[in-house]
N, CA and C atoms as an extended XYZ file, in Angstrom:
537
Properties=species:S:1:pos:R:3:atomname:S:1:resname:S:1:resid:I:1 pbc="F F F"
N       -63.457       62.140      -24.872 N   SER     1
C       -64.814       61.359      -23.902 CA  SER     1
C       -64.855       60.257      -23.602 C   SER     1
N       -65.668       59.413      -22.628 N   ASP     2
C       -65.668       58.667      -22.309 CA  ASP     2
C       -65.938       57.641      -23.329 C   ASP     2
N       -66.977       57.896      -23.931 N   GLY     3
C       -67.309       56.814      -25.151 CA  GLY     3
C       -66.079       56.639      -26.215 C   GLY     3
N       -65.405       57.684      -26.539 N   TYR     4
C       -64.037       57.380      -27.436 CA  TYR     4
C       -62.968       56.613      -26.736 C   TYR     4
N       -62.811       56.673      -25.128 N   ILE     5
C       -61.580       56.009      -24.582 CA  ILE     5
C       -62.288       54.627      -24.321 C   ILE     5
N       -63.342       54.523      -24.017 N   GLU     6
C       -63.992       52.779      -24.046 CA  GLU     6
C       -64.036       52.294      -25.523 C   GLU     6
N       -64.337       52.991      -26.492 N   ALA     7
C       -64.111       52.594      -27.892 CA  ALA     7
C       -62.567       52.169      -28.207 C   ALA     7
N       -61.468       53.306      -27.819 N   ILE     8
C       -60.303       52.680      -28.089 CA  ILE     8
C       -59.902       51.274      -26.992 C   ILE     8
N       -60.278       51.470      -25.972 N   VAL     9
C       -59.982       50.228      -25.062 CA  VAL     9
C       -60.595       48.860      -25.609 C   VAL     9
N       -62.007       49.209      -25.926 N   ALA    10
C       -62.505       47.779      -26.501 CA  ALA    10
C       -61.924       47.393      -27.822 C   ALA    10
N       -61.197       48.355      -28.896 N   ASP    11
C       -60.904       48.169      -30.133 CA  ASP    11
C       -59.413       47.270      -29.329 C   ASP    11
N       -58.671       48.075      -28.697 N   SER    12
C       -57.715       47.468      -28.306 CA  SER    12
C       -57.263       45.880      -27.835 C   SER    12
N       -58.602       45.353      -27.273 N   GLU    13
C       -58.368       44.355      -26.539 CA  GLU    13
C       -56.750       44.063      -25.812 C   GLU    13
N       -56.750       44.910      -24.918 N   GLY    14
C       -55.716       44.806      -23.944 CA  GLY    14
C       -54.223       45.113      -24.528 C   GLY    14
N       -54.206       45.884      -25.514 N   LEU    15
C       -52.762       45.663      -26.317 CA  LEU    15
C       -52.292       47.038      -26.077 C   LEU    15
N       -51.544       47.319      -25.009 N   PRO    16
C       -51.175       49.094      -24.883 CA  PRO    16
C       -50.545       49.851      -26.288 C   PRO    16
N       -49.691       48.892      -27.000 N   LEU    17
C       -49.101       49.448      -28.047 CA  LEU    17
C       -50.561       49.953      -29.181 C   LEU    17
N       -51.709       49.360      -29.194 N   HIS    18
C       -52.678       49.703      -29.981 CA  HIS    18
C       -53.297       51.003      -29.569 C   HIS    18
N       -53.240       51.011      -27.999 N   VAL    19
C       -54.058       52.207      -27.578 CA  VAL    19
C       -53.034       53.557      -27.829 C   VAL    19
N       -51.648       53.252      -28.037 N   ALA    20
C       -50.824       54.386      -28.117 CA  ALA    20
C       -50.905       54.734      -29.284 C   ALA    20
N       -50.965       53.694      -30.244 N   GLU    21
C       -50.967       54.336      -32.004 CA  GLU    21
C       -52.348       55.052      -32.167 C   GLU    21
N       -53.489       54.734      -31.479 N   VAL    22
C       -54.697       55.267      -31.996 CA  VAL    22
C       -54.587       56.553      -31.647 C   VAL    22
N       -54.150       56.843      -30.453 N   LEU    23
C       -53.878       57.877      -29.930 CA  LEU    23
C       -53.048       58.965      -30.278 C   LEU    23
N       -51.865       58.517      -30.865 N   ALA    24
C       -51.227       59.113      -31.680 CA  ALA    24
C       -51.508       59.889      -32.896 C   ALA    24
N       -52.119       58.961      -33.511 N   SER    25
C       -52.858       59.023      -35.025 CA  SER    25
C       -53.973       59.569      -34.819 C   SER    25
N       -55.029       59.910      -33.969 N   GLY    26
C       -56.117       60.559      -33.887 CA  GLY    26
C       -57.173       59.676      -34.471 C   GLY    26
N       -56.783       58.499      -35.277 N   ASP    27
C       -57.760       57.746      -36.007 CA  ASP    27
C       -59.178       57.497      -34.984 C   ASP    27
N       -60.332       57.220      -35.595 N   ASP    28
C       -61.185       56.670      -34.862 CA  ASP    28
C       -60.796       55.339      -34.554 C   ASP    28
N       -61.192       54.702      -33.173 N   PRO    29
C       -61.183       53.301      -32.715 CA  PRO    29
C       -62.010       52.363      -33.802 C   PRO    29
N       -61.217       51.132      -34.356 N   GLY    30
C       -62.001       50.464      -35.028 CA  GLY    30
C       -62.072       50.965      -36.450 C   GLY    30
N       -61.468       51.870      -37.058 N   SER    31
C       -61.144       52.319      -38.392 CA  SER    31
C       -60.678       51.607      -39.142 C   SER    31
N       -59.206       51.359      -38.818 N   SER    32
C       -58.320       50.640      -39.381 CA  SER    32
C       -57.606       50.103      -38.328 C   SER    32
N       -56.679       49.137      -38.540 N   MET    33
C       -55.310       48.869      -37.544 CA  MET    33
C       -54.488       49.706      -37.979 C   MET    33
N       -53.967       50.193      -36.311 N   PRO    34
C       -52.775       51.064      -36.829 CA  PRO    34
C       -51.474       50.687      -37.315 C   PRO    34
N       -50.856       51.407      -37.864 N   ARG    35
C       -50.175       51.049      -38.765 CA  ARG    35
C       -48.634       50.554      -38.178 C   ARG    35
N       -48.508       50.967      -36.556 N   GLY    36
C       -47.416       50.367      -35.902 CA  GLY    36
C       -47.841       49.150      -35.297 C   GLY    36
N       -49.061       48.649      -35.148 N   VAL    37
C       -49.723       47.384      -34.575 CA  VAL    37
C       -49.438       46.640      -35.467 C   VAL    37
N       -49.890       46.916      -36.756 N   GLU    38
C       -50.416       45.906      -37.481 CA  GLU    38
C       -48.310       45.767      -38.600 C   GLU    38
N       -47.564       46.507      -38.212 N   ALA    39
C       -46.051       46.179      -38.563 CA  ALA    39
C       -45.755       45.056      -37.153 C   ALA    39
N       -45.807       45.188      -36.096 N   LEU    40
C       -45.367       44.427      -35.385 CA  LEU    40
C       -46.089       43.021      -35.672 C   LEU    40
N       -47.292       43.117      -35.785 N   LEU    41
C       -47.976       41.532      -35.807 CA  LEU    41
C       -47.514       40.916      -37.074 C   LEU    41
N       -47.132       41.626      -38.059 N   ARG    42
C       -46.651       41.173      -39.120 CA  ARG    42
C       -45.531       40.297      -38.738 C   ARG    42
N       -44.723       41.269      -38.164 N   GLU    43
C       -43.104       40.704      -37.743 CA  GLU    43
C       -43.159       39.544      -36.780 C   GLU    43
N       -44.235       39.528      -35.975 N   ARG    44
C       -44.337       38.408      -35.459 CA  ARG    44
C       -44.645       37.025      -35.814 C   ARG    44
N       -45.766       37.373      -37.111 N   ILE    45
C       -46.278       36.290      -37.535 CA  ILE    45
C       -44.929       35.161      -38.577 C   ILE    45
N       -44.134       36.504      -39.241 N   ALA    46
C       -43.196       35.999      -40.090 CA  ALA    46
C       -42.124       35.201      -39.219 C   ALA    46
N       -41.880       35.321      -38.004 N   SER    47
C       -40.920       34.796      -36.881 CA  SER    47
C       -41.282       33.290      -36.685 C   SER    47
N       -42.326       32.859      -37.144 N   VAL    48
C       -42.831       31.684      -36.505 CA  VAL    48
C       -42.280       30.488      -37.307 C   VAL    48
N       -41.977       30.335      -38.525 N   GLY    49
C       -41.447       29.463      -39.522 CA  GLY    49
C       -42.628       28.944      -40.259 C   GLY    49
N       -42.176       28.574      -41.254 N   GLU    50
C       -43.379       27.924      -42.758 CA  GLU    50
C       -44.065       27.161      -42.392 C   GLU    50
N       -44.600       25.874      -41.312 N   VAL    51
C       -45.474       25.241      -41.447 CA  VAL    51
C       -46.407       25.936      -40.054 C   VAL    51
N       -45.649       26.479      -38.970 N   PRO    52
C       -46.904       27.232      -38.439 CA  PRO    52
C       -47.317       28.033      -39.049 C   PRO    52
N       -46.593       29.128      -39.978 N   ALA    53
C       -47.599       30.190      -40.693 CA  ALA    53
C       -48.249       29.473      -41.575 C   ALA    53
N       -48.480       28.543      -42.097 N   GLN    54
C       -49.400       27.599      -43.036 CA  GLN    54
C       -50.482       27.227      -42.155 C   GLN    54
N       -50.242       27.111      -41.125 N   VAL    55
C       -51.335       26.617      -40.041 CA  VAL    55
C       -52.054       27.977      -39.602 C   VAL    55
N       -51.063       28.836      -39.081 N   LEU    56
C       -51.851       30.012      -38.745 CA  LEU    56
C       -53.068       30.634      -39.852 C   LEU    56
N       -52.273       30.732      -41.009 N   SER    57
C       -52.965       31.206      -41.977 CA  SER    57
C       -54.453       30.789      -42.648 C   SER    57
N       -54.375       28.918      -42.323 N   ALA    58
C       -55.687       28.083      -42.555 CA  ALA    58
C       -56.442       28.534      -41.022 C   ALA    58
N       -55.837       28.999      -40.002 N   ALA    59
C       -57.029       29.200      -38.980 CA  ALA    59
C       -57.379       30.542      -38.927 C   ALA    59
N       -56.742       31.565      -39.360 N   ALA    60
C       -57.230       33.059      -39.779 CA  ALA    60
C       -58.080       32.704      -40.752 C   ALA    60
N       -58.422       31.892      -41.645 N   VAL    61
C       -59.328       31.628      -42.638 CA  VAL    61
C       -60.769       31.134      -42.090 C   VAL    61
N       -60.446       30.416      -41.156 N   ASN    62
C       -61.635       29.932      -40.087 CA  ASN    62
C       -62.488       31.109      -39.653 C   ASN    62
N       -61.530       31.943      -39.047 N   GLY    63
C       -62.004       32.936      -37.671 CA  GLY    63
C       -61.166       33.089      -37.112 C   GLY    63
N       -62.025       33.595      -35.883 N   ARG    64
C       -61.362       34.241      -34.833 CA  ARG    64
C       -61.204       32.826      -33.843 C   ARG    64
N       -62.333       31.862      -33.904 N   SER    65
C       -62.124       30.318      -32.920 CA  SER    65
C       -62.138       29.824      -34.519 C   SER    65
N       -61.526       28.266      -34.016 N   PHE    66
C       -61.108       27.341      -35.359 CA  PHE    66
C       -60.986       25.869      -34.257 C   PHE    66
N       -61.426       25.031      -35.067 N   GLY    67
C       -61.100       23.491      -34.601 CA  GLY    67
C       -59.771       23.143      -35.109 C   GLY    67
N       -58.868       22.147      -34.460 N   SER    68
C       -57.851       21.530      -34.854 CA  SER    68
C       -58.135       20.825      -36.099 C   SER    68
N       -59.087       19.980      -36.152 N   SER    69
C       -59.154       19.247      -37.274 CA  SER    69
C       -59.696       20.141      -38.546 C   SER    69
N       -60.586       20.855      -38.853 N   THR    70
C       -60.746       21.679      -39.665 CA  THR    70
C       -59.344       22.521      -40.392 C   THR    70
N       -58.531       23.079      -39.543 N   VAL    71
C       -57.244       23.800      -39.602 CA  VAL    71
C       -56.108       22.696      -40.299 C   VAL    71
N       -56.319       21.354      -39.778 N   ARG    72
C       -55.477       20.440      -40.417 CA  ARG    72
C       -55.691       20.252      -41.587 C   ARG    72
N       -57.119       19.921      -42.332 N   HIS    73
C       -57.592       19.699      -43.442 CA  HIS    73
C       -57.380       20.906      -44.206 C   HIS    73
N       -57.362       22.139      -43.615 N   ALA    74
C       -57.378       23.250      -44.666 CA  ALA    74
C       -55.836       23.482      -44.992 C   ALA    74
N       -55.235       22.963      -43.848 N   SER    75
C       -53.319       23.396      -44.322 CA  SER    75
C       -52.732       22.822      -44.810 C   SER    75
N       -53.238       21.317      -45.259 N   GLY    76
C       -52.716       20.364      -45.822 CA  GLY    76
C       -51.898       19.771      -45.418 C   GLY    76
N       -51.951       19.726      -44.008 N   ARG    77
C       -50.658       19.008      -43.122 CA  ARG    77
C       -50.780       18.139      -42.488 C   ARG    77
N       -49.927       17.610      -42.024 N   SER    78
C       -50.354       16.053      -41.183 CA  SER    78
C       -50.698       16.553      -39.933 C   SER    78
N       -51.463       15.584      -39.031 N   GLU    79
C       -52.048       15.767      -38.028 CA  GLU    79
C       -50.803       15.984      -37.100 C   GLU    79
N       -49.558       15.244      -37.054 N   GLU    80
C       -48.603       15.607      -36.428 CA  GLU    80
C       -47.930       17.195      -36.388 C   GLU    80
N       -47.679       17.454      -37.646 N   GLU    81
C       -47.395       18.593      -37.925 CA  GLU    81
C       -48.424       19.902      -37.599 C   GLU    81
N       -49.638       19.700      -37.662 N   THR    82
C       -50.425       20.718      -37.148 CA  THR    82
C       -50.870       20.746      -35.931 C   THR    82
N       -50.469       19.588      -34.896 N   VAL    83
C       -50.406       19.882      -33.221 CA  VAL    83
C       -49.097       20.526      -33.072 C   VAL    83
N       -48.043       20.254      -33.425 N   GLU    84
C       -46.941       20.903      -33.393 CA  GLU    84
C       -46.998       22.472      -33.458 C   GLU    84
N       -47.436       22.622      -34.443 N   ALA    85
C       -47.856       23.864      -35.327 CA  ALA    85
C       -48.678       25.097      -33.791 C   ALA    85
N       -49.833       24.505      -33.568 N   LEU    86
C       -50.546       24.606      -32.766 CA  LEU    86
C       -50.041       25.043      -31.194 C   LEU    86
N       -49.286       23.979      -31.087 N   GLU    87
C       -48.400       24.175      -29.867 CA  GLU    87
C       -47.534       25.088      -29.684 C   GLU    87
N       -46.911       25.385      -30.784 N   LEU    88
C       -45.561       26.510      -31.039 CA  LEU    88
C       -46.426       27.593      -30.979 C   LEU    88
N       -47.678       28.018      -31.775 N   LEU    89
C       -48.491       29.060      -31.771 CA  LEU    89
C       -49.090       29.364      -30.046 C   LEU    89
N       -49.704       28.465      -29.629 N   VAL    90
C       -49.964       28.528      -28.266 CA  VAL    90
C       -48.945       29.335      -27.406 C   VAL    90
N       -47.696       28.238      -27.393 N   ARG    91
C       -46.655       29.110      -26.556 CA  ARG    91
C       -46.259       30.466      -26.943 C   ARG    91
N       -46.299       30.668      -28.094 N   ARG    92
C       -46.077       32.000      -28.600 CA  ARG    92
C       -46.936       33.373      -28.710 C   ARG    92
N       -48.119       32.638      -27.684 N   GLY    93
C       -49.163       33.434      -27.681 CA  GLY    93
C       -49.893       34.238      -28.645 C   GLY    93
N       -50.071       33.395      -29.664 N   PHE    94
C       -50.727       33.756      -31.254 CA  PHE    94
C       -52.264       33.319      -30.421 C   PHE    94
N       -52.339       32.215      -30.224 N   VAL    95
C       -53.516       31.385      -29.896 CA  VAL    95
C       -53.830       31.126      -28.899 C   VAL    95
N       -55.128       30.487      -28.058 N   ARG    96
C       -55.303       29.834      -27.107 CA  ARG    96
C       -56.076       29.171      -27.109 C   ARG    96
N       -55.628       27.904      -26.505 N   GLU    97
C       -56.671       26.421      -26.660 CA  GLU    97
C       -57.874       26.754      -25.678 C   GLU    97
N       -58.901       26.669      -25.977 N   THR    98
C       -60.222       26.665      -25.090 CA  THR    98
C       -60.158       25.489      -24.396 C   THR    98
N       -61.067       25.771      -23.165 N   LEU    99
C       -61.613       24.769      -22.143 CA  LEU    99
C       -62.900       24.251      -22.646 C   LEU    99
N       -62.732       23.485      -23.751 N   ASP   100
C       -64.147       23.279      -24.181 CA  ASP   100
C       -64.168       21.472      -23.828 C   ASP   100
N       -64.768       21.437      -23.144 N   PRO   101
C       -64.835       19.649      -22.198 CA  PRO   101
C       -65.664       18.546      -23.552 C   PRO   101
N       -66.352       19.355      -24.290 N   SER   102
C       -66.949       18.301      -25.076 CA  SER   102
C       -66.212       17.698      -25.624 C   SER   102
N       -66.810       16.158      -26.414 N   PRO   103
C       -65.504       15.113      -27.401 CA  PRO   103
C       -65.444       16.007      -28.338 C   PRO   103
N       -64.505       15.866      -29.223 N   GLY   104
C       -64.248       16.275      -30.441 CA  GLY   104
C       -63.076       16.539      -30.631 C   GLY   104
N       -62.472       17.681      -31.749 N   PRO   105
C       -61.035       18.309      -31.929 CA  PRO   105
C       -61.423       19.410      -30.821 C   PRO   105
N       -59.732       19.331      -30.604 N   ALA   106
C       -59.609       20.940      -29.819 CA  ALA   106
C       -59.791       21.810      -30.423 C   ALA   106
N       -60.661       22.999      -29.699 N   ARG   107
C       -60.872       24.391      -30.254 CA  ARG   107
C       -59.738       25.395      -29.490 C   ARG   107
N       -59.430       26.313      -30.449 N   TYR   108
C       -58.645       27.598      -30.211 CA  TYR   108
C       -59.173       28.876      -30.850 C   TYR   108
N       -58.916       29.940      -30.396 N   ASP   109
C       -59.238       31.117      -30.656 CA  ASP   109
C       -57.911       31.722      -30.584 C   ASP   109
N       -57.919       33.003      -31.586 N   PHE   110
C       -56.867       33.623      -31.563 CA  PHE   110
C       -56.806       34.898      -30.340 C   PHE   110
N       -55.702       35.114      -30.343 N   SER   111
C       -55.344       35.944      -28.798 CA  SER   111
C       -56.054       37.397      -28.901 C   SER   111
N       -55.759       37.629      -30.105 N   HIS   112
C       -56.212       39.397      -30.300 CA  HIS   112
C       -56.886       39.135      -31.734 C   HIS   112
N       -58.130       39.828      -31.975 N   GLY   113
C       -58.481       39.941      -33.245 CA  GLY   113
C       -57.618       40.636      -34.196 C   GLY   113
N       -56.933       41.469      -33.976 N   HIS   114
C       -56.140       41.962      -34.713 CA  HIS   114
C       -54.870       41.435      -35.419 C   HIS   114
N       -54.624       40.222      -34.550 N   LEU   115
C       -53.463       39.499      -34.981 CA  LEU   115
C       -54.223       38.305      -35.987 C   LEU   115
N       -55.518       37.940      -35.773 N   ARG   116
C       -55.895       37.070      -37.105 CA  ARG   116
C       -56.125       38.137      -38.298 C   ARG   116
N       -56.283       39.514      -37.923 N   ASP   117
C       -56.735       39.811      -38.990 CA  ASP   117
C       -55.476       40.056      -39.925 C   ASP   117
N       -54.363       40.373      -39.370 N   ALA   118
C       -53.076       40.492      -40.116 CA  ALA   118
C       -52.762       39.620      -40.294 C   ALA   118
N       -52.675       38.111      -39.952 N   ALA   119
C       -52.573       36.804      -40.561 CA  ALA   119
C       -53.696       36.623      -41.817 C   ALA   119
N       -54.421       37.116      -41.824 N   TYR   120
C       -55.743       37.041      -43.086 CA  TYR   120
C       -55.493       37.841      -44.082 C   TYR   120
N       -55.053       38.927      -43.781 N   GLU   121
C       -54.509       39.957      -44.736 CA  GLU   121
C       -52.757       39.789      -45.424 C   GLU   121
N       -52.200       38.762      -44.433 N   GLY   122
C       -51.074       38.469      -45.390 CA  GLY   122
C       -50.946       37.131      -46.276 C   GLY   122
N       -52.359       36.895      -46.329 N   ILE   123
C       -52.383       35.502      -47.540 CA  ILE   123
C       -52.628       36.379      -48.772 C   ILE   123
N       -52.165       35.772      -49.912 N   GLY   124
C       -52.441       35.778      -51.162 CA  GLY   124
C       -53.827       35.462      -51.786 C   GLY   124
N       -54.544       36.170      -52.667 N   LEU   125
C       -55.600       35.768      -53.254 CA  LEU   125
C       -55.898       34.212      -53.682 C   LEU   125
N       -54.631       33.692      -54.392 N   ALA   126
C       -54.912       32.166      -54.697 CA  ALA   126
C       -54.821       31.566      -53.453 C   ALA   126
N       -53.717       31.542      -52.682 N   ARG   127
C       -54.021       30.942      -51.332 CA  ARG   127
C       -55.095       30.689      -50.152 C   ARG   127
N       -55.590       32.078      -50.229 N   ARG   128
C       -56.750       32.699      -49.640 CA  ARG   128
C       -57.743       31.781      -50.156 C   ARG   128
N       -58.202       31.558      -51.418 N   ARG   129
C       -59.366       30.695      -52.133 CA  ARG   129
C       -59.305       29.303      -51.990 C   ARG   129
N       -57.920       28.786      -52.301 N   LEU   130
C       -57.623       27.400      -51.460 CA  LEU   130
C       -57.810       27.099      -49.989 C   LEU   130
N       -57.522       28.119      -49.374 N   LEU   131
C       -57.747       27.888      -48.031 CA  LEU   131
C       -59.387       27.530      -47.288 C   LEU   131
N       -60.108       28.769      -48.023 N   HIS   132
C       -61.359       28.705      -47.860 CA  HIS   132
C       -62.077       27.265      -48.619 C   HIS   132
N       -61.874       27.358      -49.757 N   ARG   133
C       -62.380       25.869      -50.372 CA  ARG   133
C       -62.006       24.682      -49.331 C   ARG   133
N       -60.670       24.263      -49.084 N   ARG   134
C       -60.735       23.532      -48.055 CA  ARG   134
C       -61.284       23.204      -46.481 C   ARG   134
N       -61.234       24.618      -45.761 N   THR   135
C       -62.081       24.657      -44.848 CA  THR   135
C       -63.425       24.117      -45.420 C   THR   135
N       -64.444       24.813      -46.365 N   ALA   136
C       -65.690       24.311      -46.844 CA  ALA   136
C       -65.551       22.580      -46.586 C   ALA   136
N       -64.579       21.985      -47.637 N   GLU   137
C       -64.910       20.808      -47.403 CA  GLU   137
C       -64.486       19.975      -46.082 C   GLU   137
N       -63.784       21.105      -45.251 N   ALA   138
C       -63.390       20.232      -44.016 CA  ALA   138
C       -64.801       20.217      -43.040 C   ALA   138
N       -65.146       21.505      -43.096 N   LEU   139
C       -66.812       21.572      -42.658 CA  LEU   139
C       -67.684       20.537      -42.998 C   LEU   139
N       -67.702       20.073      -44.047 N   ARG   140
C       -68.794       18.957      -44.619 CA  ARG   140
C       -68.345       17.644      -43.781 C   ARG   140
N       -66.988       17.412      -43.959 N   LEU   141
C       -66.784       16.188      -43.372 CA  LEU   141
C       -66.551       16.214      -42.168 C   LEU   141
N       -67.075       17.229      -41.158 N   GLU   142
C       -66.920       17.243      -39.594 CA  GLU   142
C       -68.273       17.082      -38.900 C   GLU   142
N       -68.697       15.888      -38.602 N   PRO   143
C       -69.790       15.303      -38.186 CA  PRO   143
C       -70.346       16.462      -36.909 C   PRO   143
N       -69.202       16.463      -36.082 N   THR   144
C       -69.822       16.929      -34.648 CA  THR   144
C       -69.800       18.623      -34.842 C   THR   144
N       -69.409       19.002      -35.731 N   ILE   145
C       -69.831       20.749      -35.902 CA  ILE   145
C       -71.303       21.003      -36.639 C   ILE   145
N       -71.889       20.352      -37.676 N   GLY   146
C       -72.870       20.576      -37.729 CA  GLY   146
C       -73.970       19.336      -38.329 C   GLY   146
N       -75.368       19.682      -38.457 N   THR   147
C       -75.757       18.596      -39.177 CA  THR   147
C       -76.450       19.086      -40.184 C   THR   147
N       -77.137       18.092      -40.746 N   ARG   148
C       -77.884       18.292      -41.734 CA  ARG   148
C       -79.226       19.428      -41.660 C   ARG   148
N       -79.734       20.040      -40.268 N   ASP   149
C       -80.689       20.748      -40.273 CA  ASP   149
C       -79.619       22.095      -39.310 C   ASP   149
N       -78.497       22.067      -39.317 N   ASP   150
C       -77.645       23.233      -38.587 CA  ASP   150
C       -77.840       24.465      -39.664 C   ASP   150
N       -78.493       25.697      -39.655 N   VAL   151
C       -78.567       26.725      -40.573 CA  VAL   151
C       -77.003       27.088      -40.347 C   VAL   151
N       -76.872       27.640      -39.633 N   ALA   152
C       -75.498       28.256      -39.194 CA  ALA   152
C       -74.116       27.348      -39.867 C   ALA   152
N       -74.358       26.339      -39.780 N   TRP   153
C       -73.087       25.300      -40.350 CA  TRP   153
C       -73.254       25.569      -41.662 C   TRP   153
N       -74.450       25.225      -42.155 N   PHE   154
C       -74.677       25.461      -44.219 CA  PHE   154
C       -74.206       27.091      -44.503 C   PHE   154
N       -74.589       27.968      -43.470 N   ALA   155
C       -73.930       29.314      -43.879 CA  ALA   155
C       -72.600       29.373      -44.027 C   ALA   155
N       -72.048       28.717      -42.850 N   GLN   156
C       -70.584       28.970      -42.883 CA  GLN   156
C       -70.030       28.259      -43.913 C   GLN   156
N       -70.398       27.242      -44.376 N   ILE   157
C       -69.760       26.607      -45.625 CA  ILE   157
C       -69.960       27.456      -46.924 C   ILE   157
N       -71.392       28.081      -46.870 N   ALA   158
C       -71.642       28.911      -48.131 CA  ALA   158
C       -70.676       30.058      -48.076 C   ALA   158
N       -70.773       30.542      -47.001 N   LEU   159
C       -69.490       31.665      -46.767 CA  LEU   159
C       -68.199       31.326      -47.492 C   LEU   159
N       -67.609       29.824      -46.985 N   HIS   160
C       -66.266       30.032      -47.468 CA  HIS   160
C       -66.213       29.847      -48.789 C   HIS   160
N       -67.745       28.825      -49.605 N   GLU   161
C       -67.358       28.478      -50.861 CA  GLU   161
C       -67.629       30.090      -51.378 C   GLU   161
N       -68.016       31.077      -51.215 N   ARG   162
C       -68.370       32.247      -52.078 CA  ARG   162
C       -66.623       32.923      -51.656 C   ARG   162
N       -66.065       32.562      -50.649 N   GLU   163
C       -64.599       33.783      -50.666 CA  GLU   163
C       -63.629       32.631      -51.503 C   GLU   163
N       -63.837       31.296      -51.752 N   ALA   164
C       -63.074       30.548      -52.513 CA  ALA   164
C       -63.422       30.704      -54.171 C   ALA   164
N       -64.452       31.837      -54.427 N   GLY   165
C       -64.966       31.996      -56.016 CA  GLY   165
C       -65.400       30.614      -56.283 C   GLY   165
N       -65.966       30.029      -55.383 N   ARG   166
C       -66.785       28.598      -56.130 CA  ARG   166
C       -68.457       29.117      -55.800 C   ARG   166
N       -68.852       29.943      -56.758 N   THR   167
C       -70.448       30.493      -56.544 CA  THR   167
C       -71.693       29.343      -56.519 C   THR   167
N       -71.443       28.625      -57.554 N   MET   168
C       -72.284       27.465      -57.584 CA  MET   168
C       -72.527       26.862      -56.030 C   MET   168
N       -71.395       26.487      -55.898 N   GLU   169
C       -71.133       25.354      -54.481 CA  GLU   169
C       -71.755       26.271      -53.339 C   GLU   169
N       -71.441       27.832      -53.190 N   ALA   170
C       -71.778       28.917      -52.504 CA  ALA   170
C       -73.610       28.664      -52.358 C   ALA   170
N       -73.909       29.161      -53.700 N   ALA   171
C       -75.360       28.710      -53.517 CA  ALA   171
C       -76.309       27.798      -53.183 C   ALA   171
N       -75.744       26.768      -53.680 N   ALA   172
C       -76.527       25.401      -52.850 CA  ALA   172
C       -76.226       25.305      -51.296 C   ALA   172
N       -75.157       25.841      -50.820 N   ALA   173
C       -75.043       25.738      -49.656 CA  ALA   173
C       -76.105       27.025      -48.810 C   ALA   173
N       -75.999       27.788      -49.428 N   PHE   174
C       -77.131       28.768      -48.966 CA  PHE   174
C       -78.359       28.523      -49.114 C   PHE   174
N       -79.019       27.830      -50.279 N   ARG   175
C       -80.245       26.922      -50.519 CA  ARG   175
C       -80.461       26.107      -49.318 C   ARG   175
N       -79.639       25.295      -49.072 N   GLU   176
C       -79.381       23.848      -48.048 CA  GLU   176
C       -79.574       24.828      -46.577 C   GLU   176
N       -79.139       25.999      -46.490 N   ALA   177
C       -79.490       26.951      -45.182 CA  ALA   177
C       -80.461       27.046      -45.128 C   ALA   177
N       -81.356       27.828      -46.268 N   ALA   178
C       -82.637       28.367      -46.474 CA  ALA   178
C       -83.866       27.011      -46.121 C   ALA   178
N       -83.452       26.109      -46.472 N   GLU   179
C       -84.772       24.757      -46.523 CA  GLU   179
C       -84.623       24.161      -45.353 C   GLU   179
């Protein structure tokens, strides 16, 4: 049906292998990442090297879009290492720099949602919690992202705190968002 085809195309975000894998498996689009796509993406991620992989993991924790300074803080890498890693990730097609004319740190987007998902799923629980904690800390330090009255900013911090396993800090940030 037209709805099924449209759902496959939307879920694939233009990745032909994704379309072929979903059609071959007969799975519903969006139900899970096709195994062939997941294997290809994990292989690509493994090929970038240690520092770019760490920056990519920190970016994946941030979400589909992220800022360079937040990722630098979360990854624990220097500014130079982070910039070099992001440049490599742009050249390799993992992320793209957004053309945001506003002042502040450079912004990036993952080139494909499933690439972000594969990078995130490849992070172990202990590292994932560490990266979420560092991301929450980075957001608190980033005055250009949010202000004391920015509900979304506090909610984002709260979600990262919760994913870091820090329930008290998450509750405080949720409370601040509600106020």
